[in-house]
PDB file of C-alpha atoms in Angstrom:
ATOM      1  CA  MET A   1     181.299 225.097-131.940  1.00 46.00           C
ATOM      2  CA  ASP A   2     181.968 226.387-135.466  1.00 45.00           C
ATOM      3  CA  ASP A   3     182.230 229.743-137.126  1.00 43.00           C
ATOM      4  CA  MET A   4     178.608 229.656-138.266  1.00 42.00           C
ATOM      5  CA  THR A   5     177.600 229.647-134.630  1.00 41.00           C
ATOM      6  CA  LYS A   6     179.726 232.709-133.933  1.00 43.00           C
ATOM      7  CA  VAL A   7     178.177 234.552-136.862  1.00 36.00           C
ATOM      8  CA  HIS A   8     174.748 234.092-135.311  1.00 40.00           C
ATOM      9  CA  GLU A   9     175.666 234.483-131.660  1.00 43.00           C
ATOM     10  CA  LEU A  10     173.434 237.533-131.378  1.00 41.00           C
ATOM     11  CA  ARG A  11     170.495 235.349-132.362  1.00 40.00           C
ATOM     12  CA  ALA A  12     171.337 232.582-129.917  1.00 43.00           C
ATOM     13  CA  ASP A  13     168.336 233.467-127.755  1.00 46.00           C
ATOM     14  CA  ALA A  14     165.866 233.093-130.601  1.00 43.00           C
ATOM     15  CA  PRO A  15     162.949 230.876-129.509  1.00 44.00           C
ATOM     16  CA  THR A  16     162.870 227.266-130.587  1.00 42.00           C
ATOM     17  CA  SER A  17     160.647 226.817-133.620  1.00 43.00           C
ATOM     18  CA  ASP A  18     157.574 224.698-133.270  1.00 39.00           C
ATOM     19  CA  ARG A  19     158.061 221.447-135.190  1.00 36.00           C
ATOM     20  CA  ALA A  20     154.821 221.843-137.097  1.00 35.00           C
ATOM     21  CA  ARG A  21     155.877 225.306-138.245  1.00 37.00           C
ATOM     22  CA  LEU A  22     159.225 223.981-139.442  1.00 36.00           C
ATOM     23  CA  VAL A  23     157.502 221.190-141.282  1.00 34.00           C
ATOM     24  CA  THR A  24     155.371 223.455-143.472  1.00 34.00           C
ATOM     25  CA  GLY A  25     158.381 225.180-144.973  1.00 38.00           C
ATOM     26  CA  ARG A  26     160.487 222.102-145.404  1.00 37.00           C
ATOM     27  CA  GLN A  27     161.486 220.388-148.646  1.00 39.00           C
ATOM     28  CA  LYS A  28     159.225 221.865-151.314  1.00 41.00           C
ATOM     29  CA  LEU A  29     161.413 221.174-154.301  1.00 39.00           C
ATOM     30  CA  LEU A  30     160.495 217.764-155.617  1.00 43.00           C
ATOM     31  CA  GLY A  31     156.820 218.397-156.320  1.00 44.00           C
ATOM     32  CA  ALA A  32     157.609 221.645-158.091  1.00 41.00           C
ATOM     33  CA  ALA A  33     160.449 220.082-160.026  1.00 41.00           C
ATOM     34  CA  GLN A  34     158.317 217.192-161.237  1.00 39.00           C
ATOM     35  CA  LYS A  35     155.402 219.419-162.320  1.00 41.00           C
ATOM     36  CA  GLY A  36     157.438 222.141-163.990  1.00 38.00           C
ATOM     37  CA  SER A  37     155.866 224.907-161.887  1.00 35.00           C
ATOM     38  CA  ALA A  38     155.942 226.178-158.351  1.00 34.00           C
ATOM     39  CA  ARG A  39     152.511 224.669-157.678  1.00 30.00           C
ATOM     40  CA  GLY A  40     152.436 222.180-154.836  1.00 32.00           C
ATOM     41  CA  MET A  41     155.844 223.182-153.548  1.00 33.00           C
ATOM     42  CA  ARG A  42     155.116 222.110-150.003  1.00 29.00           C
ATOM     43  CA  LEU A  43     155.550 218.355-149.798  1.00 30.00           C
ATOM     44  CA  ASP A  44     154.605 215.824-147.195  1.00 28.00           C
ATOM     45  CA  TRP A  45     158.007 214.944-145.822  1.00 28.00           C
ATOM     46  CA  ARG A  46     157.927 215.781-142.137  1.00 26.00           C
ATOM     47  CA  VAL A  47     161.546 216.696-141.564  1.00 30.00           C
ATOM     48  CA  ALA A  48     162.181 219.010-138.642  1.00 29.00           C
ATOM     49  CA  ALA A  49     165.559 220.476-137.876  1.00 29.00           C
ATOM     50  CA  ALA A  50     167.292 218.215-135.384  1.00 30.00           C
ATOM     51  CA  GLY A  51     169.497 215.162-135.882  1.00 33.00           C
ATOM     52  CA  GLY A  52     166.646 212.784-134.973  1.00 33.00           C
ATOM     53  CA  ALA A  53     164.214 215.594-134.607  1.00 32.00           C
ATOM     54  CA  ALA A  54     164.114 215.476-138.350  1.00 34.00           C
ATOM     55  CA  THR A  55     160.895 213.529-138.763  1.00 31.00           C
ATOM     56  CA  VAL A  56     160.934 211.214-141.746  1.00 33.00           C
ATOM     57  CA  VAL A  57     157.582 209.851-142.853  1.00 29.00           C
ATOM     58  CA  THR A  58     158.498 208.589-146.331  1.00 28.00           C
ATOM     59  CA  LEU A  59     160.724 209.552-149.194  1.00 32.00           C
ATOM     60  CA  ALA A  60     157.702 211.107-150.849  1.00 33.00           C
ATOM     61  CA  VAL A  61     159.747 214.241-151.254  1.00 31.00           C
ATOM     62  CA  THR A  62     163.300 215.379-151.317  1.00 33.00           C
ATOM     63  CA  VAL A  63     165.242 215.152-148.120  1.00 31.00           C
ATOM     64  CA  ALA A  64     167.708 217.303-146.456  1.00 28.00           C
ATOM     65  CA  MET A  65     169.910 217.981-143.473  1.00 27.00           C
ATOM     66  CA  LEU A  66     171.969 216.314-140.798  1.00 27.00           C
ATOM     67  CA  VAL A  67     175.504 215.055-140.898  1.00 29.00           C
ATOM     68  CA  GLY A  68     178.593 216.935-139.867  1.00 33.00           C
ATOM     69  CA  GLY A  69     180.935 217.029-136.958  1.00 37.00           C
ATOM     70  CA  ASP A  70     181.257 218.462-133.526  1.00 38.00           C
ATOM     71  CA  GLY A  71     183.625 221.151-134.715  1.00 39.00           C
ATOM     72  CA  PRO A  72     186.297 221.780-137.310  1.00 38.00           C
ATOM     73  CA  GLY A  73     187.058 218.610-139.240  1.00 39.00           C
ATOM     74  CA  ARG A  74     190.179 216.650-138.479  1.00 37.00           C
ATOM     75  CA  GLY A  75     192.153 214.287-140.630  1.00 44.00           C
ATOM     76  CA  VAL A  76     193.338 214.728-144.209  1.00 46.00           C
ATOM     77  CA  GLN A  77     192.985 218.261-145.524  1.00 48.00           C
ATOM     78  CA  PRO A  78     193.005 218.328-149.348  1.00 48.00           C
ATOM     79  CA  ALA A  79     194.481 221.196-151.330  1.00 61.00           C
ATOM     80  CA  GLY A  80     190.998 221.928-152.593  1.00 90.00           C
ATOM     81  CA  PRO A  81     187.843 220.147-153.719  1.00 96.00           C
ATOM     82  CA  ASP A  82     187.974 218.465-157.127  1.00 96.00           C
ATOM     83  CA  LEU A  83     185.001 219.988-158.929  1.00 97.00           C
ATOM     84  CA  THR A  84     185.705 218.444-162.330  1.00 96.00           C
ATOM     85  CA  SER A  85     182.911 215.908-161.789  1.00 97.00           C
ATOM     86  CA  ALA A  86     180.589 214.651-159.072  1.00 98.00           C
ATOM     87  CA  THR A  87     182.400 211.302-159.142  1.00 98.00           C
ATOM     88  CA  ALA A  88     185.820 212.892-158.583  1.00 98.00           C
ATOM     89  CA  LEU A  89     184.481 215.184-155.863  1.00 98.00           C
ATOM     90  CA  LEU A  90     182.658 212.463-153.924  1.00 98.00           C
ATOM     91  CA  GLU A  91     185.553 210.017-154.155  1.00 98.00           C
ATOM     92  CA  GLN A  92     187.746 212.757-152.703  1.00 98.00           C
ATOM     93  CA  ALA A  93     185.165 213.368-149.990  1.00 98.00           C
ATOM     94  CA  ALA A  94     185.171 209.672-149.123  1.00 98.00           C
ATOM     95  CA  ASP A  95     188.961 209.640-148.725  1.00 97.00           C
ATOM     96  CA  VAL A  96     188.830 212.637-146.386  1.00 97.00           C
ATOM     97  CA  VAL A  97     185.929 211.610-144.140  1.00 97.00           C
ATOM     98  CA  SER A  98     187.272 208.067-143.784  1.00 97.00           C
ATOM     99  CA  GLN A  99     190.190 209.463-141.769  1.00 96.00           C
ATOM    100  CA  GLN A 100     188.097 211.466-139.322  1.00 95.00           C
ATOM    101  CA  PRO A 101     187.849 210.077-135.778  1.00 95.00           C
ATOM    102  CA  GLU A 102     185.010 207.811-134.746  1.00 95.00           C
ATOM    103  CA  PRO A 103     182.722 209.551-132.223  1.00 95.00           C
ATOM    104  CA  HIS A 104     181.740 206.454-130.123  1.00 95.00           C
ATOM    105  CA  PRO A 105     178.252 207.653-129.120  1.00 97.00           C
ATOM    106  CA  ARG A 106     176.655 206.176-125.989  1.00 96.00           C
ATOM    107  CA  ASP A 107     173.086 205.217-125.246  1.00 96.00           C
ATOM    108  CA  GLY A 108     171.414 207.904-123.188  1.00 96.00           C
ATOM    109  CA  GLN A 109     173.211 210.767-124.922  1.00 98.00           C
ATOM    110  CA  TRP A 110     171.400 213.519-126.801  1.00 98.00           C
ATOM    111  CA  VAL A 111     171.998 215.174-130.153  1.00 97.00           C
ATOM    112  CA  TYR A 112     172.017 218.973-130.012  1.00 98.00           C
ATOM    113  CA  LEU A 113     171.376 220.892-133.227  1.00 96.00           C
ATOM    114  CA  LYS A 114     171.314 224.611-133.869  1.00 96.00           C
ATOM    115  CA  THR A 115     169.777 225.379-137.237  1.00 94.00           C
ATOM    116  CA  ALA A 116     169.189 228.406-139.455  1.00 93.00           C
ATOM    117  CA  GLN A 117     166.224 228.209-141.801  1.00 92.00           C
ATOM    118  CA  CYS A 118     165.661 230.788-144.512  1.00 87.00           C
ATOM    119  CA  ARG A 119     163.279 231.523-147.317  1.00 75.00           C
ATOM    120  CA  SER A 120     163.942 234.150-149.969  1.00 67.00           C
ATOM    121  CA  GLY A 121     161.904 235.816-152.677  1.00 62.00           C
ATOM    122  CA  ALA A 122     159.601 238.790-153.225  1.00 54.00           C
ATOM    123  CA  SER A 123     156.948 238.800-150.509  1.00 52.00           C
ATOM    124  CA  ASP A 124     154.742 241.531-149.080  1.00 50.00           C
ATOM    125  CA  ALA A 125     154.787 239.768-145.717  1.00 51.00           C
ATOM    126  CA  ALA A 126     158.545 239.371-145.303  1.00 52.00           C
ATOM    127  CA  PRO A 127     160.613 240.801-148.169  1.00 51.00           C
ATOM    128  CA  ASP A 128     163.901 240.742-146.251  1.00 60.00           C
ATOM    129  CA  ALA A 129     163.355 238.091-143.602  1.00 67.00           C
ATOM    130  CA  GLU A 130     166.428 237.017-141.638  1.00 77.00           C
ATOM    131  CA  PRO A 131     167.186 233.307-141.248  1.00 83.00           C
ATOM    132  CA  GLU A 132     165.250 231.799-138.368  1.00 90.00           C
ATOM    133  CA  VAL A 133     167.520 230.202-135.793  1.00 93.00           C
ATOM    134  CA  SER A 134     166.299 227.297-133.676  1.00 95.00           C
ATOM    135  CA  GLU A 135     167.744 224.797-131.224  1.00 97.00           C
ATOM    136  CA  GLU A 136     166.603 221.223-130.704  1.00 96.00           C
ATOM    137  CA  TRP A 137     167.630 218.160-128.711  1.00 97.00           C
ATOM    138  CA  VAL A 138     166.789 214.553-129.488  1.00 95.00           C
ATOM    139  CA  ARG A 139     167.801 211.450-127.626  1.00 96.00           C
ATOM    140  CA  TYR A 140     170.393 209.383-129.497  1.00 97.00           C
ATOM    141  CA  ASP A 141     168.606 206.097-128.704  1.00 95.00           C
ATOM    142  CA  SER A 142     165.053 207.484-128.719  1.00 92.00           C
ATOM    143  CA  PRO A 143     162.695 204.598-127.842  1.00 89.00           C
ATOM    144  CA  VAL A 144     159.964 206.030-130.063  1.00 85.00           C
ATOM    145  CA  ARG A 145     162.217 206.122-133.099  1.00 86.00           C
ATOM    146  CA  GLU A 146     163.681 202.711-132.385  1.00 80.00           C
ATOM    147  CA  ASP A 147     160.218 201.146-132.773  1.00 72.00           C
ATOM    148  CA  ASP A 148     158.617 201.090-136.231  1.00 64.00           C
ATOM    149  CA  THR A 149     155.473 199.323-135.005  1.00 61.00           C
ATOM    150  CA  ASP A 150     153.922 202.437-133.433  1.00 52.00           C
ATOM    151  CA  GLY A 151     153.367 204.270-136.728  1.00 51.00           C
ATOM    152  CA  ASP A 152     156.403 206.527-136.381  1.00 54.00           C
ATOM    153  CA  THR A 153     158.735 205.559-139.234  1.00 67.00           C
ATOM    154  CA  GLU A 154     161.433 208.085-138.350  1.00 82.00           C
ATOM    155  CA  PRO A 155     164.690 206.273-137.583  1.00 92.00           C
ATOM    156  CA  SER A 156     166.559 207.084-134.397  1.00 94.00           C
ATOM    157  CA  GLN A 157     170.041 208.527-134.584  1.00 96.00           C
ATOM    158  CA  ARG A 158     171.350 205.246-133.160  1.00 96.00           C
ATOM    159  CA  ARG A 159     169.715 203.297-136.000  1.00 95.00           C
ATOM    160  CA  LEU A 160     171.266 205.662-138.544  1.00 96.00           C
ATOM    161  CA  TYR A 161     174.684 205.385-136.929  1.00 97.00           C
ATOM    162  CA  ARG A 162     174.442 201.599-136.997  1.00 96.00           C
ATOM    163  CA  LEU A 163     173.246 201.728-140.602  1.00 96.00           C
ATOM    164  CA  LEU A 164     176.371 203.642-141.616  1.00 96.00           C
ATOM    165  CA  ALA A 165     178.596 201.316-139.631  1.00 96.00           C
ATOM    166  CA  SER A 166     177.125 198.232-141.330  1.00 96.00           C
ATOM    167  CA  LEU A 167     177.043 199.478-144.937  1.00 96.00           C
ATOM    168  CA  PRO A 168     178.585 197.046-147.446  1.00 95.00           C
ATOM    169  CA  ASP A 169     181.267 198.053-149.902  1.00 94.00           C
ATOM    170  CA  ASP A 170     179.156 197.712-153.048  1.00 95.00           C
ATOM    171  CA  PRO A 171     177.035 200.742-154.107  1.00 95.00           C
ATOM    172  CA  ALA A 172     174.038 198.566-155.056  1.00 95.00           C
ATOM    173  CA  GLY A 173     173.862 197.108-151.558  1.00 96.00           C
ATOM    174  CA  ILE A 174     174.153 200.560-150.015  1.00 97.00           C
ATOM    175  CA  ARG A 175     171.338 201.897-152.207  1.00 96.00           C
ATOM    176  CA  LYS A 176     169.089 199.035-151.118  1.00 95.00           C
ATOM    177  CA  GLN A 177     169.779 199.549-147.408  1.00 95.00           C
ATOM    178  CA  ALA A 178     169.201 203.301-147.707  1.00 95.00           C
ATOM    179  CA  ALA A 179     165.945 202.755-149.609  1.00 94.00           C
ATOM    180  CA  ASP A 180     164.776 200.323-146.924  1.00 92.00           C
ATOM    181  CA  MET A 181     165.503 202.920-144.243  1.00 92.00           C
ATOM    182  CA  PHE A 182     163.795 205.727-146.194  1.00 92.00           C
ATOM    183  CA  PRO A 183     160.886 204.232-148.171  1.00 88.00           C
ATOM    184  CA  MET A 184     159.017 206.292-150.739  1.00 82.00           C
ATOM    185  CA  ASP A 185     155.337 206.715-151.539  1.00 78.00           C
ATOM    186  CA  GLU A 186     154.318 205.542-154.987  1.00 75.00           C
ATOM    187  CA  ASP A 187     152.862 208.900-156.070  1.00 75.00           C
ATOM    188  CA  THR A 188     156.079 210.909-156.087  1.00 77.00           C
ATOM    189  CA  GLY A 189     156.687 210.497-159.801  1.00 80.00           C
ATOM    190  CA  LEU A 190     160.245 209.318-159.219  1.00 85.00           C
ATOM    191  CA  THR A 191     161.785 206.341-160.922  1.00 89.00           C
ATOM    192  CA  ARG A 192     163.179 203.580-158.713  1.00 90.00           C
ATOM    193  CA  GLU A 193     166.697 204.825-159.403  1.00 93.00           C
ATOM    194  CA  GLN A 194     165.761 208.380-158.469  1.00 91.00           C
ATOM    195  CA  ALA A 195     164.065 207.151-155.294  1.00 92.00           C
ATOM    196  CA  GLU A 196     167.241 205.320-154.311  1.00 95.00           C
ATOM    197  CA  THR A 197     169.287 208.452-155.006  1.00 95.00           C
ATOM    198  CA  PHE A 198     167.081 210.450-152.673  1.00 93.00           C
ATOM    199  CA  ALA A 199     167.375 207.704-150.060  1.00 95.00           C
ATOM    200  CA  LEU A 200     171.165 208.053-150.197  1.00 96.00           C
ATOM    201  CA  LEU A 201     170.799 211.818-149.805  1.00 96.00           C
ATOM    202  CA  ALA A 202     168.324 211.285-146.953  1.00 93.00           C
ATOM    203  CA  THR A 203     170.958 209.255-145.142  1.00 96.00           C
ATOM    204  CA  LEU A 204     173.532 211.994-145.711  1.00 95.00           C
ATOM    205  CA  ASP A 205     170.977 214.502-144.507  1.00 93.00           C
ATOM    206  CA  GLU A 206     169.780 212.755-141.381  1.00 94.00           C
ATOM    207  CA  ALA A 207     172.712 210.763-140.008  1.00 95.00           C
ATOM    208  CA  TYR A 208     174.388 212.179-136.920  1.00 96.00           C
ATOM    209  CA  PRO A 209     176.664 211.234-135.225  1.00 97.00           C
ATOM    210  CA  VAL A 210     178.641 210.041-138.226  1.00 96.00           C
ATOM    211  CA  HIS A 211     180.517 206.769-138.514  1.00 97.00           C
ATOM    212  CA  PRO A 212     183.527 207.855-140.653  1.00 97.00           C
ATOM    213  CA  GLN A 213     184.068 204.619-142.585  1.00 97.00           C
ATOM    214  CA  GLY A 214     180.349 204.264-143.171  1.00 97.00           C
ATOM    215  CA  MET A 215     180.067 207.831-144.410  1.00 98.00           C
ATOM    216  CA  ALA A 216     182.996 207.177-146.752  1.00 98.00           C
ATOM    217  CA  ARG A 217     181.103 204.214-148.226  1.00 98.00           C
ATOM    218  CA  LEU A 218     177.997 206.375-148.588  1.00 98.00           C
ATOM    219  CA  TYR A 219     179.985 209.028-150.447  1.00 98.00           C
ATOM    220  CA  ARG A 220     181.394 206.342-152.752  1.00 98.00           C
ATOM    221  CA  ALA A 221     177.877 205.107-153.476  1.00 97.00           C
ATOM    222  CA  LEU A 222     176.904 208.653-154.376  1.00 98.00           C
ATOM    223  CA  ALA A 223     180.046 208.925-156.517  1.00 98.00           C
ATOM    224  CA  ALA A 224     178.848 205.898-158.501  1.00 97.00           C
ATOM    225  CA  ASP A 225     175.363 207.392-158.940  1.00 96.00           C
ATOM    226  CA  PRO A 226     174.874 208.857-162.458  1.00 95.00           C
ATOM    227  CA  GLY A 227     172.012 210.992-161.146  1.00 94.00           C
ATOM    228  CA  ILE A 228     174.267 213.148-158.958  1.00 97.00           C
ATOM    229  CA  GLU A 229     175.865 216.329-160.312  1.00 97.00           C
ATOM    230  CA  VAL A 230     178.194 218.931-158.787  1.00 97.00           C
ATOM    231  CA  VAL A 231     178.179 222.688-159.306  1.00 96.00           C
ATOM    232  CA  PRO A 232     181.558 223.235-161.050  1.00 96.00           C
ATOM    233  CA  HIS A 233     182.570 226.064-158.737  1.00 96.00           C
ATOM    234  CA  LEU A 234     182.292 226.878-155.051  1.00 97.00           C
ATOM    235  CA  VAL A 235     179.018 228.500-154.065  1.00 94.00           C
ATOM    236  CA  LYS A 236     178.163 230.866-151.237  1.00 91.00           C
ATOM    237  CA  ASP A 237     175.818 229.265-148.779  1.00 88.00           C
ATOM    238  CA  PRO A 238     173.046 231.409-147.229  1.00 84.00           C
ATOM    239  CA  MET A 239     175.328 232.142-144.270  1.00 85.00           C
ATOM    240  CA  GLY A 240     177.993 233.614-146.552  1.00 88.00           C
ATOM    241  CA  HIS A 241     180.484 230.736-146.470  1.00 92.00           C
ATOM    242  CA  ASP A 242     182.078 228.913-149.389  1.00 96.00           C
ATOM    243  CA  ALA A 243     180.571 225.485-149.969  1.00 96.00           C
ATOM    244  CA  VAL A 244     180.585 222.589-152.400  1.00 98.00           C
ATOM    245  CA  ALA A 245     177.133 221.920-153.858  1.00 97.00           C
ATOM    246  CA  VAL A 246     176.000 218.537-155.140  1.00 98.00           C
ATOM    247  CA  TYR A 247     172.479 217.887-156.385  1.00 97.00           C
ATOM    248  CA  PRO A 248     170.234 215.231-157.939  1.00 95.00           C
ATOM    249  CA  ASP A 249     169.604 215.968-161.621  1.00 93.00           C
ATOM    250  CA  LEU A 250     165.839 215.863-162.223  1.00 87.00           C
ATOM    251  CA  GLY A 251     166.040 216.897-165.862  1.00 85.00           C
ATOM    252  CA  SER A 252     165.017 219.907-167.903  1.00 81.00           C
ATOM    253  CA  LYS A 253     161.503 220.164-166.422  1.00 80.00           C
ATOM    254  CA  ALA A 254     162.805 221.047-162.976  1.00 84.00           C
ATOM    255  CA  VAL A 255     162.140 224.616-161.879  1.00 88.00           C
ATOM    256  CA  GLN A 256     164.288 224.335-158.756  1.00 90.00           C
ATOM    257  CA  ARG A 257     167.438 222.472-157.840  1.00 92.00           C
ATOM    258  CA  GLN A 258     167.990 220.961-154.415  1.00 94.00           C
ATOM    259  CA  GLU A 259     171.629 221.464-153.456  1.00 96.00           C
ATOM    260  CA  TYR A 260     173.325 219.555-150.645  1.00 97.00           C
ATOM    261  CA  LEU A 261     176.179 221.641-149.269  1.00 97.00           C
ATOM    262  CA  LEU A 262     179.509 220.281-148.066  1.00 98.00           C
ATOM    263  CA  ASP A 263     182.432 221.975-146.365  1.00 97.00           C
ATOM    264  CA  PRO A 264     185.103 222.401-149.093  1.00 97.00           C
ATOM    265  CA  ALA A 265     187.932 221.275-146.774  1.00 96.00           C
ATOM    266  CA  THR A 266     186.427 218.621-144.482  1.00 96.00           C
ATOM    267  CA  PHE A 267     183.456 217.503-146.624  1.00 97.00           C
ATOM    268  CA  GLN A 268     181.241 217.541-143.578  1.00 96.00           C
ATOM    269  CA  TYR A 269     177.586 218.121-144.408  1.00 97.00           C
ATOM    270  CA  ARG A 270     176.381 221.686-143.806  1.00 96.00           C
ATOM    271  CA  GLY A 271     172.803 221.746-144.968  1.00 95.00           C
ATOM    272  CA  THR A 272     170.595 222.158-147.988  1.00 94.00           C
ATOM    273  CA  GLN A 273     169.267 224.926-150.165  1.00 93.00           C
ATOM    274  CA  SER A 274     166.775 225.147-153.012  1.00 92.00           C
ATOM    275  CA  VAL A 275     167.834 227.277-155.988  1.00 92.00           C
ATOM    276  CA  ALA A 276     165.518 228.496-158.749  1.00 90.00           C
ATOM    277  CA  VAL A 277     166.768 227.367-162.154  1.00 90.00           C
ATOM    278  CA  ARG A 278     164.417 229.819-163.862  1.00 87.00           C
ATOM    279  CA  ASP A 279     162.067 232.637-162.855  1.00 86.00           C
ATOM    280  CA  LEU A 280     158.977 231.304-161.105  1.00 82.00           C
ATOM    281  CA  GLU A 281     155.888 232.265-159.146  1.00 82.00           C
ATOM    282  CA  GLU A 282     155.079 230.219-156.070  1.00 77.00           C
ATOM    283  CA  ASP A 283     151.571 228.853-155.494  1.00 76.00           C
ATOM    284  CA  HIS A 284     149.837 227.243-152.548  1.00 75.00           C
ATOM    285  CA  GLU A 285     148.802 223.600-152.735  1.00 75.00           C
ATOM    286  CA  ASP A 286     145.296 224.623-153.872  1.00 77.00           C
ATOM    287  CA  GLY A 287     146.739 226.609-156.780  1.00 75.00           C
ATOM    288  CA  SER A 288     146.174 230.053-155.292  1.00 79.00           C
ATOM    289  CA  PRO A 289     149.084 232.540-155.506  1.00 77.00           C
ATOM    290  CA  ALA A 290     151.413 232.436-152.515  1.00 74.00           C
ATOM    291  CA  GLY A 291     152.603 235.999-153.052  1.00 75.00           C
ATOM    292  CA  ARG A 292     156.225 235.030-153.583  1.00 78.00           C
ATOM    293  CA  SER A 293     158.249 235.152-156.776  1.00 82.00           C
ATOM    294  CA  HIS A 294     161.778 233.953-157.404  1.00 84.00           C
ATOM    295  CA  LYS A 295     164.403 234.926-159.935  1.00 86.00           C
ATOM    296  CA  LYS A 296     166.693 232.438-161.633  1.00 89.00           C
ATOM    297  CA  GLY A 297     169.628 231.622-159.374  1.00 87.00           C
ATOM    298  CA  GLU A 298     167.887 232.793-156.193  1.00 87.00           C
ATOM    299  CA  VAL A 299     167.962 230.655-153.062  1.00 88.00           C
ATOM    300  CA  THR A 300     164.298 230.020-152.319  1.00 88.00           C
ATOM    301  CA  PHE A 301     164.730 227.947-149.160  1.00 89.00           C
ATOM    302  CA  CYS A 302     167.543 226.780-146.918  1.00 92.00           C
ATOM    303  CA  GLU A 303     168.110 224.795-143.772  1.00 93.00           C
ATOM    304  CA  MET A 304     171.663 225.152-142.536  1.00 93.00           C
ATOM    305  CA  LYS A 305     173.417 223.324-139.724  1.00 94.00           C
ATOM    306  CA  MET A 306     175.123 225.870-137.507  1.00 93.00           C
ATOM    307  CA  THR A 307     176.158 223.607-134.631  1.00 95.00           C
ATOM    308  CA  GLN A 308     175.680 219.890-134.066  1.00 95.00           C
ATOM    309  CA  SER A 309     177.027 217.904-131.164  1.00 97.00           C
ATOM    310  CA  LEU A 310     176.539 214.979-128.828  1.00 97.00           C
ATOM    311  CA  VAL A 311     175.701 216.085-125.278  1.00 98.00           C
ATOM    312  CA  ASP A 312     174.958 214.127-122.136  1.00 97.00           C
ATOM    313  CA  ARG A 313     171.629 215.693-121.131  1.00 97.00           C
ATOM    314  CA  ASP A 314     168.488 217.123-122.675  1.00 97.00           C
ATOM    315  CA  GLY A 315     168.876 220.906-122.831  1.00 97.00           C
ATOM    316  CA  GLU A 316     172.671 220.820-122.488  1.00 97.00           C
ATOM    317  CA  LYS A 317     174.674 222.925-124.946  1.00 96.00           C
ATOM    318  CA  PRO A 318     178.161 222.045-126.219  1.00 94.00           C
TER     319      PRO A 318
END
C-alpha cells in the first residue's frame, strides 16, 4: 500500500464506479487533438480502471493506465530522473525497472486496483469535484479475456504479462508485438508510426503485474521512439505528488496533451492525465456545448493508480 492510498483513506468506502460510467469519461484526448478543438473529446476506447478491468476494444483512441508495483519500488534508486530528453529519461527508467523483483503471478490470482479519476474545468454541475475513488478486481487469467474469438478483444493480465516476458530486444519487434496486441481502427487519423507509439503506451498503461526485464525492454523501445517527449521538469500529479511526465507529440494542432506519469525514483507507472495546451471549450459528440471550459495548463482529466496488487481472492484487499 502506497502513500497515495493513505492520502485517500477517508474515501476508501466510496462506492465502486459502474464500468459504463467510467468508460464515458475515459480517454478523450486523441479526437480533440486531431481535430484542433474540444469537439468529439469522448472516444470509443472502452478502458475501465482495473488492471484487466481496463477494457480495450481497439487503439482507436489514446490509452492509459496500469503498470506499477505492489508498494514502494525496490532495486536501484537513481539520484534523480534525467529530464534532458525523453531518450535519456526512458533509458534510465529501463535500467531501474530491470532490477526490480519478478512478481511470479499464479493462475487463479486476482488483480486489485484502487483508482482515482478526476475531471477539472469550469462547470455549473461540478465546479470543484473531488477525484472519484473506485476499487476493482479482475482475475489474472480471466477466461473471457484469454479468448479473442468471443468478440472481447481485451487482453487478460496473464497475456500482457507473457507479452512483456517474451518481448525481443529490438524496438521494431516490440512495436509490432504491441500493435498486434492493441490494434487500431482505421478512422483515428493516426499514422502507422503514431499508432505503434500508442500501442506501446497502451502496454505500459494496461500491463500488471509487471515483468521487470520485459518492462525494461518496453521502456527502451519508447526511448527509441522519436514521437515521445518528456516534460523537462517534474510535474505535480492530480494527487499532489511529484511525477515525471512523458507524452506522445501530436503536433501543433493538438489542443490537449496526454501525459503518462511515472514515479521519479522507481519509474513505476502512476497513471495518466490530459493537460490543455491552450484555452478551450468542451463540446459533446453532437457539437453541442458541454458546459466546461479549460485554461491552458489545466488538467482536464486524470486516472491515477492509488494501489495495485495481486491478491488471492476476488474482493480481497492487500
